[in-house]
Tab-separated table of C-alpha atoms in Angstrom:
chain	number	residue	atom	x	y	z
A	1	UNK	CA	6.803	-147.266	-10.331
A	2	UNK	CA	6.226	-145.463	-7.001
A	3	UNK	CA	2.488	-145.406	-7.622
A	4	UNK	CA	2.433	-149.184	-8.045
A	5	UNK	CA	4.551	-149.655	-4.928
A	6	UNK	CA	2.195	-147.469	-2.875
A	7	UNK	CA	-0.820	-149.349	-4.189
A	8	UNK	CA	0.767	-152.659	-3.236
A	9	UNK	CA	1.697	-151.316	0.198
A	10	UNK	CA	-1.815	-150.102	0.959
A	11	UNK	CA	-3.270	-153.310	-0.450
A	12	UNK	CA	-1.033	-155.247	1.950
A	13	UNK	CA	-2.185	-153.083	4.874
A	14	UNK	CA	-5.771	-153.590	3.806
A	15	UNK	CA	-5.249	-157.351	3.736
A	16	UNK	CA	-3.728	-157.302	7.236
A	17	UNK	CA	-6.640	-155.219	8.514
A	18	UNK	CA	-9.163	-157.578	6.919
A	19	UNK	CA	-7.442	-160.624	8.457
A	20	UNK	CA	-7.421	-158.866	11.839
A	21	UNK	CA	-11.145	-158.070	11.652
A	22	UNK	CA	-11.966	-161.657	10.705
A	23	UNK	CA	-9.930	-162.944	13.665
A	24	UNK	CA	-11.594	-160.482	16.034
A	25	UNK	CA	-15.087	-161.446	14.898
A	26	UNK	CA	-14.125	-165.137	15.080
A	27	UNK	CA	-12.978	-164.669	18.689
A	28	UNK	CA	-16.249	-162.913	19.554
A	29	UNK	CA	-18.241	-165.777	18.012
A	30	UNK	CA	-16.156	-168.467	19.730
A	31	UNK	CA	-16.606	-166.704	23.070
A	32	UNK	CA	-20.363	-166.986	22.702
A	33	UNK	CA	-20.328	-170.582	21.475
A	34	UNK	CA	-17.948	-171.941	24.151
A	35	UNK	CA	-19.118	-169.720	27.007
A	36	UNK	CA	-15.880	-167.787	27.271
A	37	UNK	CA	-15.689	-164.302	28.826
A	38	UNK	CA	-17.040	-161.627	26.448
A	39	UNK	CA	-14.434	-160.262	24.064
A	40	UNK	CA	-13.574	-156.553	23.801
A	41	UNK	CA	-13.304	-155.870	20.061
A	42	UNK	CA	-10.338	-153.851	18.784
A	43	UNK	CA	-9.828	-152.647	15.217
A	44	UNK	CA	-6.065	-152.104	15.556
A	45	UNK	CA	-3.998	-154.983	14.065
A	46	UNK	CA	-1.207	-156.494	16.215
A	47	UNK	CA	-1.602	-154.005	19.081
A	48	UNK	CA	-5.222	-154.796	19.905
A	49	UNK	CA	-6.408	-152.585	22.767
A	50	UNK	CA	-2.876	-151.582	23.818
A	51	UNK	CA	-3.143	-147.980	22.556
A	52	UNK	CA	-6.494	-147.337	24.234
A	53	UNK	CA	-5.226	-148.939	27.442
A	54	UNK	CA	-2.082	-146.812	27.528
A	55	UNK	CA	-3.885	-143.559	26.672
A	56	UNK	CA	-6.379	-143.697	29.554
A	57	UNK	CA	-5.936	-146.860	31.601
A	58	UNK	CA	-8.712	-146.369	34.149
A	59	UNK	CA	-11.135	-144.849	31.628
A	60	UNK	CA	-10.605	-147.729	29.187
A	61	UNK	CA	-11.084	-150.419	31.840
A	62	UNK	CA	-14.153	-148.708	33.271
A	63	UNK	CA	-15.734	-148.421	29.808
A	64	UNK	CA	-15.082	-152.143	29.248
A	65	UNK	CA	-16.687	-152.991	32.588
A	66	UNK	CA	-19.780	-150.923	31.827
A	67	UNK	CA	-20.213	-152.597	28.443
A	68	UNK	CA	-19.142	-156.191	29.119
A	69	UNK	CA	-19.540	-156.715	32.876
A	70	UNK	CA	-17.088	-157.727	35.609
A	71	UNK	CA	-15.275	-160.395	33.560
A	72	UNK	CA	-14.125	-159.688	29.997
A	73	UNK	CA	-11.264	-160.426	27.598
A	74	UNK	CA	-8.956	-157.841	26.040
A	75	UNK	CA	-6.214	-158.263	23.443
A	76	UNK	CA	-2.892	-156.649	24.355
A	77	UNK	CA	-0.470	-157.111	21.422
A	78	UNK	CA	-1.757	-160.600	20.724
A	79	UNK	CA	-1.944	-161.681	24.368
A	80	UNK	CA	-5.517	-162.634	25.253
A	81	UNK	CA	-6.106	-161.502	28.829
A	82	UNK	CA	-9.258	-162.073	30.879
A	83	UNK	CA	-9.719	-159.265	33.394
A	84	UNK	CA	-11.636	-159.832	36.613
A	85	UNK	CA	-13.410	-157.145	38.653
A	86	UNK	CA	-15.348	-159.511	40.885
A	87	UNK	CA	-14.477	-160.627	44.409
A	88	UNK	CA	-15.767	-164.199	44.123
A	89	UNK	CA	-14.033	-164.835	40.784
A	90	UNK	CA	-10.812	-163.335	42.124
A	91	UNK	CA	-10.932	-165.622	45.158
A	92	UNK	CA	-11.259	-168.644	42.854
A	93	UNK	CA	-8.251	-167.905	40.731
A	94	UNK	CA	-6.104	-166.689	43.622
A	95	UNK	CA	-6.552	-170.092	45.248
A	96	UNK	CA	-6.031	-172.110	42.042
A	97	UNK	CA	-3.057	-174.484	41.914
A	98	UNK	CA	-0.005	-173.665	39.819
A	99	UNK	CA	-0.791	-176.664	37.593
A	100	UNK	CA	-4.096	-175.035	36.684
A	101	UNK	CA	-3.259	-171.325	36.659
A	102	UNK	CA	0.429	-170.524	36.453
A	103	UNK	CA	1.964	-167.394	37.921
A	104	UNK	CA	5.417	-168.481	36.773
A	105	UNK	CA	4.447	-168.930	33.120
A	106	UNK	CA	2.750	-165.530	33.079
A	107	UNK	CA	5.750	-163.794	34.620
A	108	UNK	CA	8.070	-165.589	32.196
A	109	UNK	CA	5.999	-164.634	29.141
A	110	UNK	CA	5.675	-160.954	30.026
A	111	UNK	CA	9.366	-160.128	29.716
A	112	UNK	CA	10.451	-160.912	33.266
A	113	UNK	CA	12.569	-163.818	32.033
A	114	UNK	CA	14.991	-161.111	30.937
A	115	UNK	CA	14.739	-158.789	33.947
A	116	UNK	CA	14.594	-161.478	36.661
A	117	UNK	CA	15.711	-164.643	34.891
A	118	UNK	CA	14.442	-168.251	35.172
A	119	UNK	CA	16.181	-168.845	38.525
A	120	UNK	CA	14.090	-166.113	40.122
A	121	UNK	CA	10.857	-166.975	38.354
A	122	UNK	CA	10.813	-170.714	39.030
A	123	UNK	CA	12.921	-171.166	42.175
A	124	UNK	CA	13.473	-167.932	44.119
A	125	UNK	CA	9.790	-167.263	44.775
A	126	UNK	CA	9.433	-170.449	46.844
A	127	UNK	CA	12.876	-169.816	48.355
A	128	UNK	CA	11.911	-166.362	49.624
A	129	UNK	CA	8.653	-167.753	51.001
A	130	UNK	CA	10.494	-170.393	53.008
A	131	UNK	CA	12.940	-167.862	54.440
A	132	UNK	CA	10.198	-165.322	55.178
A	133	UNK	CA	8.267	-168.019	57.033
A	134	UNK	CA	11.294	-168.663	59.237
A	135	UNK	CA	12.045	-165.001	59.894
A	136	UNK	CA	8.467	-163.715	60.173
A	137	UNK	CA	7.675	-165.055	63.617
A	138	UNK	CA	6.419	-162.257	65.851
A	139	UNK	CA	9.723	-162.098	67.730
A	140	UNK	CA	11.902	-162.104	64.608
A	141	UNK	CA	9.651	-159.617	62.832
A	142	UNK	CA	9.750	-157.212	65.771
A	143	UNK	CA	13.546	-157.462	65.964
A	144	UNK	CA	13.842	-156.906	62.216
A	145	UNK	CA	11.634	-153.787	62.239
A	146	UNK	CA	13.543	-152.415	65.215
A	147	UNK	CA	16.837	-153.074	63.430
A	148	UNK	CA	15.693	-151.602	60.088
A	149	UNK	CA	13.963	-148.538	61.531
A	150	UNK	CA	17.002	-147.858	63.703
A	151	UNK	CA	19.030	-147.272	60.530
A	152	UNK	CA	16.420	-145.102	58.777
A	153	UNK	CA	17.157	-141.795	60.486
A	154	UNK	CA	20.826	-141.892	59.518
A	155	UNK	CA	19.970	-142.987	55.981
A	156	UNK	CA	17.435	-140.162	55.536
A	157	UNK	CA	19.911	-137.558	56.796
A	158	UNK	CA	22.700	-138.941	54.602
A	159	UNK	CA	20.698	-138.807	51.392
A	160	UNK	CA	19.029	-135.510	52.262
A	161	UNK	CA	22.498	-133.993	52.568
A	162	UNK	CA	23.433	-135.483	49.207
A	163	UNK	CA	20.345	-134.603	47.176
A	164	UNK	CA	18.224	-131.903	48.868
A	165	UNK	CA	18.102	-128.447	47.301
A	166	UNK	CA	18.259	-125.329	49.479
A	167	UNK	CA	15.375	-122.884	48.977
A	168	UNK	CA	15.484	-119.098	49.146
A	169	UNK	CA	14.725	-119.485	52.846
A	170	UNK	CA	17.871	-120.865	54.483
A	171	UNK	CA	15.797	-122.947	56.887
A	172	UNK	CA	13.922	-124.863	54.165
A	173	UNK	CA	14.999	-127.445	51.624
A	174	UNK	CA	13.250	-129.300	48.800
A	175	UNK	CA	13.517	-132.897	47.686
A	176	UNK	CA	11.684	-135.257	45.318
A	177	UNK	CA	9.635	-137.597	47.508
A	178	UNK	CA	9.771	-140.724	45.341
A	179	UNK	CA	13.515	-140.566	44.695
A	180	UNK	CA	14.249	-140.056	48.385
A	181	UNK	CA	12.047	-142.918	49.582
A	182	UNK	CA	13.466	-145.158	46.894
A	183	UNK	CA	17.105	-144.535	47.845
A	184	UNK	CA	16.468	-144.856	51.573
A	185	UNK	CA	14.351	-148.020	51.198
A	186	UNK	CA	17.016	-149.658	49.006
A	187	UNK	CA	19.793	-148.634	51.398
A	188	UNK	CA	17.917	-150.105	54.365
A	189	UNK	CA	17.008	-153.269	52.437
A	190	UNK	CA	20.670	-153.953	51.629
A	191	UNK	CA	21.820	-153.346	55.213
A	192	UNK	CA	18.986	-155.295	56.853
A	193	UNK	CA	18.673	-158.247	54.450
A	194	UNK	CA	22.277	-158.657	53.286
A	195	UNK	CA	24.445	-157.015	55.942
A	196	UNK	CA	26.437	-153.816	56.405
A	197	UNK	CA	29.524	-155.527	54.955
A	198	UNK	CA	27.954	-155.330	51.474
A	199	UNK	CA	28.675	-151.612	51.119
A	200	UNK	CA	32.273	-152.163	52.170
A	201	UNK	CA	32.922	-154.644	49.352
A	202	UNK	CA	30.542	-153.591	46.575
A	203	UNK	CA	31.254	-150.681	44.242
A	204	UNK	CA	30.482	-147.266	45.730
A	205	UNK	CA	27.865	-146.587	43.080
A	206	UNK	CA	25.999	-149.891	43.622
A	207	UNK	CA	22.766	-148.199	44.747
A	208	UNK	CA	22.693	-145.798	41.789
A	209	UNK	CA	23.485	-148.673	39.399
A	210	UNK	CA	20.768	-150.867	40.869
A	211	UNK	CA	18.263	-148.010	40.567
A	212	UNK	CA	19.342	-147.443	36.963
A	213	UNK	CA	18.809	-151.164	36.320
A	214	UNK	CA	15.318	-150.941	37.800
A	215	UNK	CA	14.539	-147.967	35.566
A	216	UNK	CA	15.656	-149.973	32.540
A	217	UNK	CA	13.492	-152.896	33.686
A	218	UNK	CA	10.415	-150.736	34.297
A	219	UNK	CA	10.675	-148.823	31.057
A	220	UNK	CA	11.523	-151.772	28.861
A	221	UNK	CA	9.195	-154.327	30.473
A	222	UNK	CA	6.305	-151.940	29.879
A	223	UNK	CA	7.413	-151.444	26.270
A	224	UNK	CA	8.125	-155.089	25.540
A	225	UNK	CA	4.793	-156.205	26.992
A	226	UNK	CA	3.082	-154.029	24.367
A	227	UNK	CA	5.184	-155.324	21.459
A	228	UNK	CA	5.306	-158.634	19.608
A	229	UNK	CA	8.257	-160.736	20.812
A	230	UNK	CA	10.305	-160.333	17.622
A	231	UNK	CA	10.127	-156.533	17.938
A	232	UNK	CA	10.909	-156.569	21.671
A	233	UNK	CA	14.032	-158.736	21.346
A	234	UNK	CA	16.495	-155.814	21.319
A	235	UNK	CA	14.835	-154.219	24.358
A	236	UNK	CA	14.861	-157.481	26.280
A	237	UNK	CA	18.513	-158.191	25.514
A	238	UNK	CA	19.422	-154.791	26.971
A	239	UNK	CA	17.614	-155.692	30.200
A	240	UNK	CA	19.238	-159.127	30.323
A	241	UNK	CA	22.738	-157.653	29.935
A	242	UNK	CA	22.140	-155.114	32.724
A	243	UNK	CA	20.967	-157.900	35.046
A	244	UNK	CA	23.991	-160.063	34.234
A	245	UNK	CA	26.381	-157.258	35.255
A	246	UNK	CA	24.708	-156.887	38.656
A	247	UNK	CA	24.607	-160.649	39.209
A	248	UNK	CA	28.360	-160.879	38.639
A	249	UNK	CA	29.088	-158.064	41.098
A	250	UNK	CA	26.854	-159.521	43.820
A	251	UNK	CA	28.389	-162.970	43.265
A	252	UNK	CA	31.884	-161.494	43.627
A	253	UNK	CA	30.986	-159.713	46.890
A	254	UNK	CA	29.402	-162.845	48.377
A	255	UNK	CA	32.379	-164.995	47.359
A	256	UNK	CA	34.769	-162.615	49.158
A	257	UNK	CA	32.690	-162.522	52.339
A	258	UNK	CA	32.618	-164.527	55.527
A	259	UNK	CA	29.303	-166.039	56.624
A	260	UNK	CA	29.664	-164.255	59.991
A	261	UNK	CA	29.347	-160.910	58.184
A	262	UNK	CA	26.068	-161.835	56.542
A	263	UNK	CA	22.639	-160.847	57.817
A	264	UNK	CA	20.353	-163.789	58.744
A	265	UNK	CA	18.381	-163.502	55.514
A	266	UNK	CA	21.485	-163.746	53.324
A	267	UNK	CA	22.750	-166.703	55.373
A	268	UNK	CA	19.516	-168.579	54.680
A	269	UNK	CA	19.680	-167.512	51.031
A	270	UNK	CA	23.183	-168.972	50.724
A	271	UNK	CA	21.971	-172.324	52.065
A	272	UNK	CA	19.053	-172.326	49.633
A	273	UNK	CA	21.250	-171.411	46.657
A	274	UNK	CA	23.478	-174.431	47.339
A	275	UNK	CA	20.460	-176.650	46.697
A	276	UNK	CA	20.432	-175.511	43.057
A	277	UNK	CA	17.439	-175.198	40.726
A	278	UNK	CA	13.960	-176.407	41.623
A	279	UNK	CA	12.205	-179.086	39.599
A	280	UNK	CA	10.010	-176.386	38.036
A	281	UNK	CA	13.080	-174.433	36.957
A	282	UNK	CA	14.575	-177.566	35.386
A	283	UNK	CA	11.293	-178.319	33.637
A	284	UNK	CA	10.192	-174.887	32.445
A	285	UNK	CA	13.418	-172.916	31.983
A	286	UNK	CA	13.194	-172.659	28.212
A	287	UNK	CA	16.816	-171.760	27.486
A	288	UNK	CA	18.480	-173.793	30.271
A	289	UNK	CA	20.783	-170.839	30.990
A	290	UNK	CA	20.084	-170.691	34.729
A	291	UNK	CA	20.872	-174.388	35.179
A	292	UNK	CA	24.567	-173.776	34.494
A	293	UNK	CA	25.308	-170.957	36.957
A	294	UNK	CA	27.464	-171.226	40.102
A	295	UNK	CA	26.131	-171.050	43.663
A	296	UNK	CA	27.389	-167.470	44.041
A	297	UNK	CA	25.766	-166.441	40.745
A	298	UNK	CA	22.518	-168.050	41.903
A	299	UNK	CA	22.733	-165.970	45.081
A	300	UNK	CA	23.267	-162.927	42.851
A	301	UNK	CA	20.049	-163.767	40.980
A	302	UNK	CA	18.138	-164.292	44.230
A	303	UNK	CA	19.434	-161.017	45.710
A	304	UNK	CA	18.149	-159.081	42.691
A	305	UNK	CA	14.614	-160.398	43.182
A	306	UNK	CA	14.922	-159.842	46.938
A	307	UNK	CA	15.912	-156.191	46.565
A	308	UNK	CA	13.226	-155.622	43.944
A	309	UNK	CA	10.538	-157.053	46.196
A	310	UNK	CA	11.874	-155.609	49.445
A	311	UNK	CA	12.069	-151.979	48.454
A	312	UNK	CA	10.507	-150.920	45.140
A	313	UNK	CA	6.765	-151.059	45.822
A	314	UNK	CA	7.527	-150.329	49.481
A	315	UNK	CA	9.267	-147.077	48.508
A	316	UNK	CA	6.540	-146.063	46.041
A	317	UNK	CA	3.852	-146.736	48.648
A	318	UNK	CA	5.707	-144.733	51.307
A	319	UNK	CA	6.086	-141.801	48.904
A	320	UNK	CA	2.427	-141.981	47.854
A	321	UNK	CA	1.340	-142.140	51.504
A	322	UNK	CA	3.463	-139.103	52.341
A	323	UNK	CA	2.069	-137.158	49.366
A	324	UNK	CA	-1.535	-137.949	50.352
A	325	UNK	CA	-0.880	-136.941	53.976
A	326	UNK	CA	0.626	-133.618	52.921
A	327	UNK	CA	-2.248	-133.089	50.493
A	328	UNK	CA	-4.767	-133.664	53.304
A	329	UNK	CA	-3.568	-131.586	56.319
A	330	UNK	CA	-6.221	-132.914	58.712
A	331	UNK	CA	-4.999	-136.467	58.124
A	332	UNK	CA	-1.384	-135.348	58.530
A	333	UNK	CA	-2.204	-133.661	61.852
A	334	UNK	CA	-3.801	-136.850	63.203
A	335	UNK	CA	-0.845	-138.966	62.090
A	336	UNK	CA	1.574	-136.453	63.602
A	337	UNK	CA	-0.132	-136.858	66.989
A	338	UNK	CA	0.410	-140.601	66.754
A	339	UNK	CA	4.064	-140.027	65.850
A	340	UNK	CA	4.471	-137.657	68.822
A	341	UNK	CA	3.271	-140.439	71.124
A	342	UNK	CA	6.340	-142.437	70.049
A	343	UNK	CA	8.793	-139.816	71.324
A	344	UNK	CA	11.990	-141.379	72.637
A	345	UNK	CA	10.890	-144.934	71.776
A	346	UNK	CA	12.493	-147.385	69.372
A	347	UNK	CA	10.095	-148.471	66.638
A	348	UNK	CA	8.946	-152.077	66.899
A	349	UNK	CA	6.208	-153.964	65.093
A	350	UNK	CA	4.060	-154.023	68.251
A	351	UNK	CA	4.520	-150.325	68.941
A	352	UNK	CA	3.654	-149.267	65.377
A	353	UNK	CA	0.571	-151.501	65.375
A	354	UNK	CA	-0.616	-150.265	68.784
A	355	UNK	CA	0.119	-146.540	68.482
A	356	UNK	CA	-0.390	-145.782	64.775
A	357	UNK	CA	-3.876	-147.025	63.992
A	358	UNK	CA	-4.912	-143.986	61.935
A	359	UNK	CA	-1.652	-144.151	59.973
A	360	UNK	CA	-2.557	-147.743	59.132
A	361	UNK	CA	-5.966	-146.605	57.800
A	362	UNK	CA	-4.185	-144.002	55.681
A	363	UNK	CA	-1.866	-146.684	54.325
A	364	UNK	CA	-4.820	-148.915	53.379
A	365	UNK	CA	-6.435	-145.961	51.624
A	366	UNK	CA	-3.211	-145.174	49.775
A	367	UNK	CA	-2.975	-148.766	48.551
A	368	UNK	CA	-6.604	-148.653	47.441
A	369	UNK	CA	-5.995	-145.588	45.281
A	370	UNK	CA	-2.624	-146.591	43.846
A	371	UNK	CA	-2.823	-150.343	43.280
A	372	UNK	CA	-2.007	-151.904	39.902
A	373	UNK	CA	-4.356	-151.306	36.996
A	374	UNK	CA	-3.785	-154.973	36.111
A	375	UNK	CA	-2.113	-157.365	38.536
A	376	UNK	CA	-2.025	-160.946	39.856
A	377	UNK	CA	-1.603	-162.207	36.290
A	378	UNK	CA	-1.778	-165.973	35.700
A	379	UNK	CA	-1.607	-168.144	32.579
A	380	UNK	CA	-4.059	-171.003	32.086
A	381	UNK	CA	-2.078	-174.253	32.088
A	382	UNK	CA	-4.904	-176.763	32.414
A	383	UNK	CA	-5.715	-178.380	29.027
A	384	UNK	CA	-9.415	-178.155	29.831
A	385	UNK	CA	-9.236	-174.435	30.604
A	386	UNK	CA	-10.162	-172.662	33.818
A	387	UNK	CA	-13.720	-172.062	35.014
A	388	UNK	CA	-14.614	-168.751	36.668
A	389	UNK	CA	-17.913	-168.019	38.446
A	390	UNK	CA	-18.868	-164.467	39.397
A	391	UNK	CA	-20.758	-163.202	42.443
A	392	UNK	CA	-23.931	-163.208	40.318
A	393	UNK	CA	-23.345	-166.911	39.456
A	394	UNK	CA	-22.374	-166.304	35.841
A	395	UNK	CA	-19.782	-168.872	34.769
A	396	UNK	CA	-17.158	-168.679	32.030
A	397	UNK	CA	-14.435	-171.011	30.785
A	398	UNK	CA	-11.060	-169.432	30.054
A	399	UNK	CA	-9.199	-171.426	27.355
A	400	UNK	CA	-5.664	-172.774	27.878
A	401	UNK	CA	-2.911	-170.343	26.933
A	402	UNK	CA	-5.004	-167.295	27.847
A	403	UNK	CA	-4.050	-165.017	30.741
A	404	UNK	CA	-6.184	-164.030	33.723
A	405	UNK	CA	-5.569	-160.830	35.669
A	406	UNK	CA	-7.293	-158.649	38.240
A	407	UNK	CA	-8.247	-155.075	37.437
A	408	UNK	CA	-7.246	-154.001	40.953
A	409	UNK	CA	-7.571	-150.287	40.294
A	410	UNK	CA	-11.255	-150.657	39.387
A	411	UNK	CA	-11.973	-152.990	42.296
A	412	UNK	CA	-10.617	-150.330	44.625
A	413	UNK	CA	-12.901	-147.693	43.117
A	414	UNK	CA	-16.253	-149.433	43.261
A	415	UNK	CA	-18.887	-146.880	44.261
A	416	UNK	CA	-21.018	-149.698	45.697
A	417	UNK	CA	-18.258	-150.360	48.259
A	418	UNK	CA	-16.516	-147.015	48.708
A	419	UNK	CA	-18.635	-143.894	49.377
A	420	UNK	CA	-15.968	-141.607	47.890
A	421	UNK	CA	-14.271	-143.921	45.378
A	422	UNK	CA	-11.855	-141.392	43.885
A	423	UNK	CA	-11.097	-139.454	47.073
A	424	UNK	CA	-8.737	-139.966	50.010
A	425	UNK	CA	-11.107	-140.819	52.871
A	426	UNK	CA	-9.568	-143.473	55.161
A	427	UNK	CA	-12.212	-143.238	57.904
A	428	UNK	CA	-15.178	-143.709	55.551
A	429	UNK	CA	-13.570	-146.547	53.631
A	430	UNK	CA	-11.690	-148.626	56.180
A	431	UNK	CA	-13.587	-148.102	59.441
A	432	UNK	CA	-16.876	-149.513	58.154
A	433	UNK	CA	-19.186	-151.562	60.325
A	434	UNK	CA	-21.057	-153.076	57.386
A	435	UNK	CA	-19.953	-156.734	57.366
A	436	UNK	CA	-20.845	-157.290	53.698
A	437	UNK	CA	-18.725	-154.315	52.651
A	438	UNK	CA	-15.823	-155.526	54.761
A	439	UNK	CA	-16.073	-158.829	52.887
A	440	UNK	CA	-15.877	-156.978	49.575
A	441	UNK	CA	-12.678	-155.279	50.754
A	442	UNK	CA	-10.730	-158.547	50.897
A	443	UNK	CA	-9.427	-158.249	47.352
A	444	UNK	CA	-10.191	-154.631	46.520
A	445	UNK	CA	-6.891	-153.210	47.742
A	446	UNK	CA	-4.460	-156.101	47.384
A	447	UNK	CA	-1.626	-154.933	45.130
A	448	UNK	CA	0.784	-157.675	46.226
A	449	UNK	CA	-1.201	-160.675	44.958
A	450	UNK	CA	-2.818	-163.269	47.182
A	451	UNK	CA	-3.897	-166.866	47.644
A	452	UNK	CA	-1.254	-169.509	46.916
A	453	UNK	CA	1.062	-166.830	45.513
A	454	UNK	CA	0.672	-164.220	48.245
A	455	UNK	CA	3.708	-161.968	48.622
A	456	UNK	CA	6.007	-163.536	51.265
A	457	UNK	CA	6.770	-160.082	52.678
A	458	UNK	CA	3.150	-158.980	52.949
A	459	UNK	CA	3.288	-158.821	56.764
A	460	UNK	CA	6.617	-157.022	56.813
A	461	UNK	CA	6.100	-154.519	53.973
A	462	UNK	CA	3.370	-152.359	55.617
A	463	UNK	CA	5.489	-152.053	58.764
A	464	UNK	CA	8.486	-150.841	56.744
A	465	UNK	CA	6.290	-148.361	54.842
A	466	UNK	CA	4.943	-146.949	58.102
A	467	UNK	CA	8.445	-146.866	59.614
A	468	UNK	CA	9.698	-144.803	56.672
A	469	UNK	CA	6.874	-142.279	57.000
A	470	UNK	CA	7.162	-142.124	60.798
A	471	UNK	CA	10.915	-141.500	60.567
A	472	UNK	CA	10.379	-138.725	58.019
A	473	UNK	CA	7.773	-137.054	60.238
A	474	UNK	CA	10.045	-137.359	63.270
A	475	UNK	CA	12.691	-135.456	61.319
A	476	UNK	CA	10.431	-132.818	59.742
A	477	UNK	CA	7.370	-132.497	61.998
A	478	UNK	CA	4.492	-130.768	60.201
A	479	UNK	CA	6.816	-128.666	58.025
A	480	UNK	CA	6.406	-130.756	54.844
A	481	UNK	CA	4.637	-128.985	51.979
A	482	UNK	CA	4.071	-129.921	48.352
A	483	UNK	CA	5.585	-127.523	45.834
A	484	UNK	CA	2.686	-127.209	43.406
A	485	UNK	CA	-0.181	-129.639	42.862
A	486	UNK	CA	0.757	-133.341	42.911
A	487	UNK	CA	0.898	-134.850	39.403
A	488	UNK	CA	-1.773	-137.339	38.367
A	489	UNK	CA	-1.317	-141.057	38.989
A	490	UNK	CA	0.508	-143.051	36.303
A	491	UNK	CA	-0.125	-146.737	35.546
A	492	UNK	CA	2.471	-147.089	32.791
A	493	UNK	CA	5.086	-149.052	34.761
A	494	UNK	CA	5.100	-152.559	36.173
A	495	UNK	CA	4.593	-151.372	39.773
A	496	UNK	CA	1.772	-149.919	41.789
A	497	UNK	CA	0.783	-146.507	40.437
A	498	UNK	CA	3.442	-143.816	40.395
A	499	UNK	CA	3.049	-140.151	39.387
A	500	UNK	CA	3.261	-138.489	35.983
A	501	UNK	CA	5.847	-136.021	37.236
A	502	UNK	CA	8.064	-135.155	40.191
A	503	UNK	CA	6.515	-134.645	43.639
A	504	UNK	CA	8.690	-131.928	45.148
A	505	UNK	CA	8.384	-131.553	48.923
A	506	UNK	CA	9.699	-128.578	50.894
A	507	UNK	CA	10.615	-129.210	54.519
A	508	UNK	CA	12.632	-128.172	57.540
A	509	UNK	CA	14.766	-130.554	59.541
A	510	UNK	CA	13.500	-130.191	63.091
A	511	UNK	CA	15.412	-133.032	64.708
A	512	UNK	CA	13.731	-136.117	66.100
A	513	UNK	CA	10.500	-135.540	67.992
C-alpha cells in the first residue's frame, strides 16, 4: 500500500518536473524566435531562480550577467522578470509612460496591495508628488530642514537614554546603529510632516507599533514575493490586518484634531484626501475596498505611505553611512572637520550643501554600495510589449504581463565605471573628471527610482540623511567605534541593503560641538 503511494507520489513529482522543463525550454525557444531578452534557465519547479537568488543575490546576478549579457529574464516563483544592467535601456524604461510600463501594477502584484493598499498604490503616489512640489521650493525646503534638524538632537538624546547600554567604562555606551536611526527618523518624520500634536493624541506606543508593522511588511513581502499567490494568502492577510489597525488609529487622531495643530504637509494631505480616489484607483483597484473608506481613513492610508517613504530608507541610509564612516577613520576625520565648521549654526539646506561636500560624496558612495539588488520594477501594460535597446544597440521586445527591473546593485559595481567597485572610495568614484564616466553614473546609484516615477522626496531625503549623521557627530565627536566587524550586506528585504546582523556602536556623549 505505502509502496504504491510512494511510487505515485514520485511519479507525480516527476511529471511536474517534466512539465517544468518543457515550459522552460519553450520559453528559451520563444525568446529566440520573438527576439525577447535571453532566458535564464532554472530546473526548480514553481520557485524558478528564487532559491539561487536568495542564497547569493549579487553572485547569482553577476553570473547571469556574465552568461547572458546586460539584459536577461529570470523566473521568480512564476513571475517573469527582465533585469536591466545597462544605462541606455534603463533610461528608456524610466521615461516610459504608465500606460506602457506600469509601476502601479507591479507594486500591486508584488504584495504591496496588502501592506500599502490600493489607495496608496494608485492615488497617494501622485498626491505626495503634488504636495512635495509645493513644499520643495528652496525656501520651504530650507525651512523644513531647519525645523526637522532642530528636533534631532533632543530625539537622539531621548532614545539614547531609553535604549543605550552602559559599557564597563562609565563614560561609554553602546547602541545598535540601525535601530537608533530608525526610531529617530520616524520620530522626526511624525513631528515634521504631521505635527507635534500627533504624539499627544496617539497611543504612547505608536512608534514601536509602526516599526513592528514595518517589520511584518518587510518580512512577509519578501516571503510572499517568493511564493505562489495561493500559498502567500495567509501571510498577506496578516499584513493587511496590521495595516488596518494603524489606519484606524491615525484616522481617529486626525478626526479629533484641529487643522491649526497640523503641520503643513498634513494640511495639504487632508485637502487631497477629501478629493477621494483617483481615476486609476477606481479603474485598477481589484477588490474595490479602498473606494468605500472615509476621508479620515484615506488620510490614515496616505500617512502610512508617507511615513514609510519619509523615514525607512532614509534611516537605513543614515545608519549605513555612519557605519562606513566609522569603518574608514580617514573619511570620518574629514567629515568631522566639516561638522566642526558648523559649530553654533542651525542646519539649513544651504549650509549643509555648502559646508559638507565630502559628506555628500560619502553619502553617494554609501548609496552606490547599498542600493537595491532589484528595484524600479515595472509591469508591461502595452499589448504590443515594450522594446528595449541597449548601449550596444541590441534590441529586445518584452512581452505584455512580464516585469522589468533594474539590477541596481550590479550597476553600482561596474569595474568599467568604478576603479574600486566593492570598496568605499568616495573620492575615486564621485569626483571623476571623465565626462563619459559621469554619464554612466546617472543610473548606477539611484535606489529611489527615476524618470516619470522619481521619488517625490528625492531632494529632501539626502538632506535629512546628512542632518541625522551630522547631529550624531555633533553629539559624539570622533568617539564612535564599531564593536566587532560590521556584518555583511543583506538584500533579503524590500529596502536598500541592510546588514545580516546588528551593528553595535560604542560612543561617548560629548555635547554639541
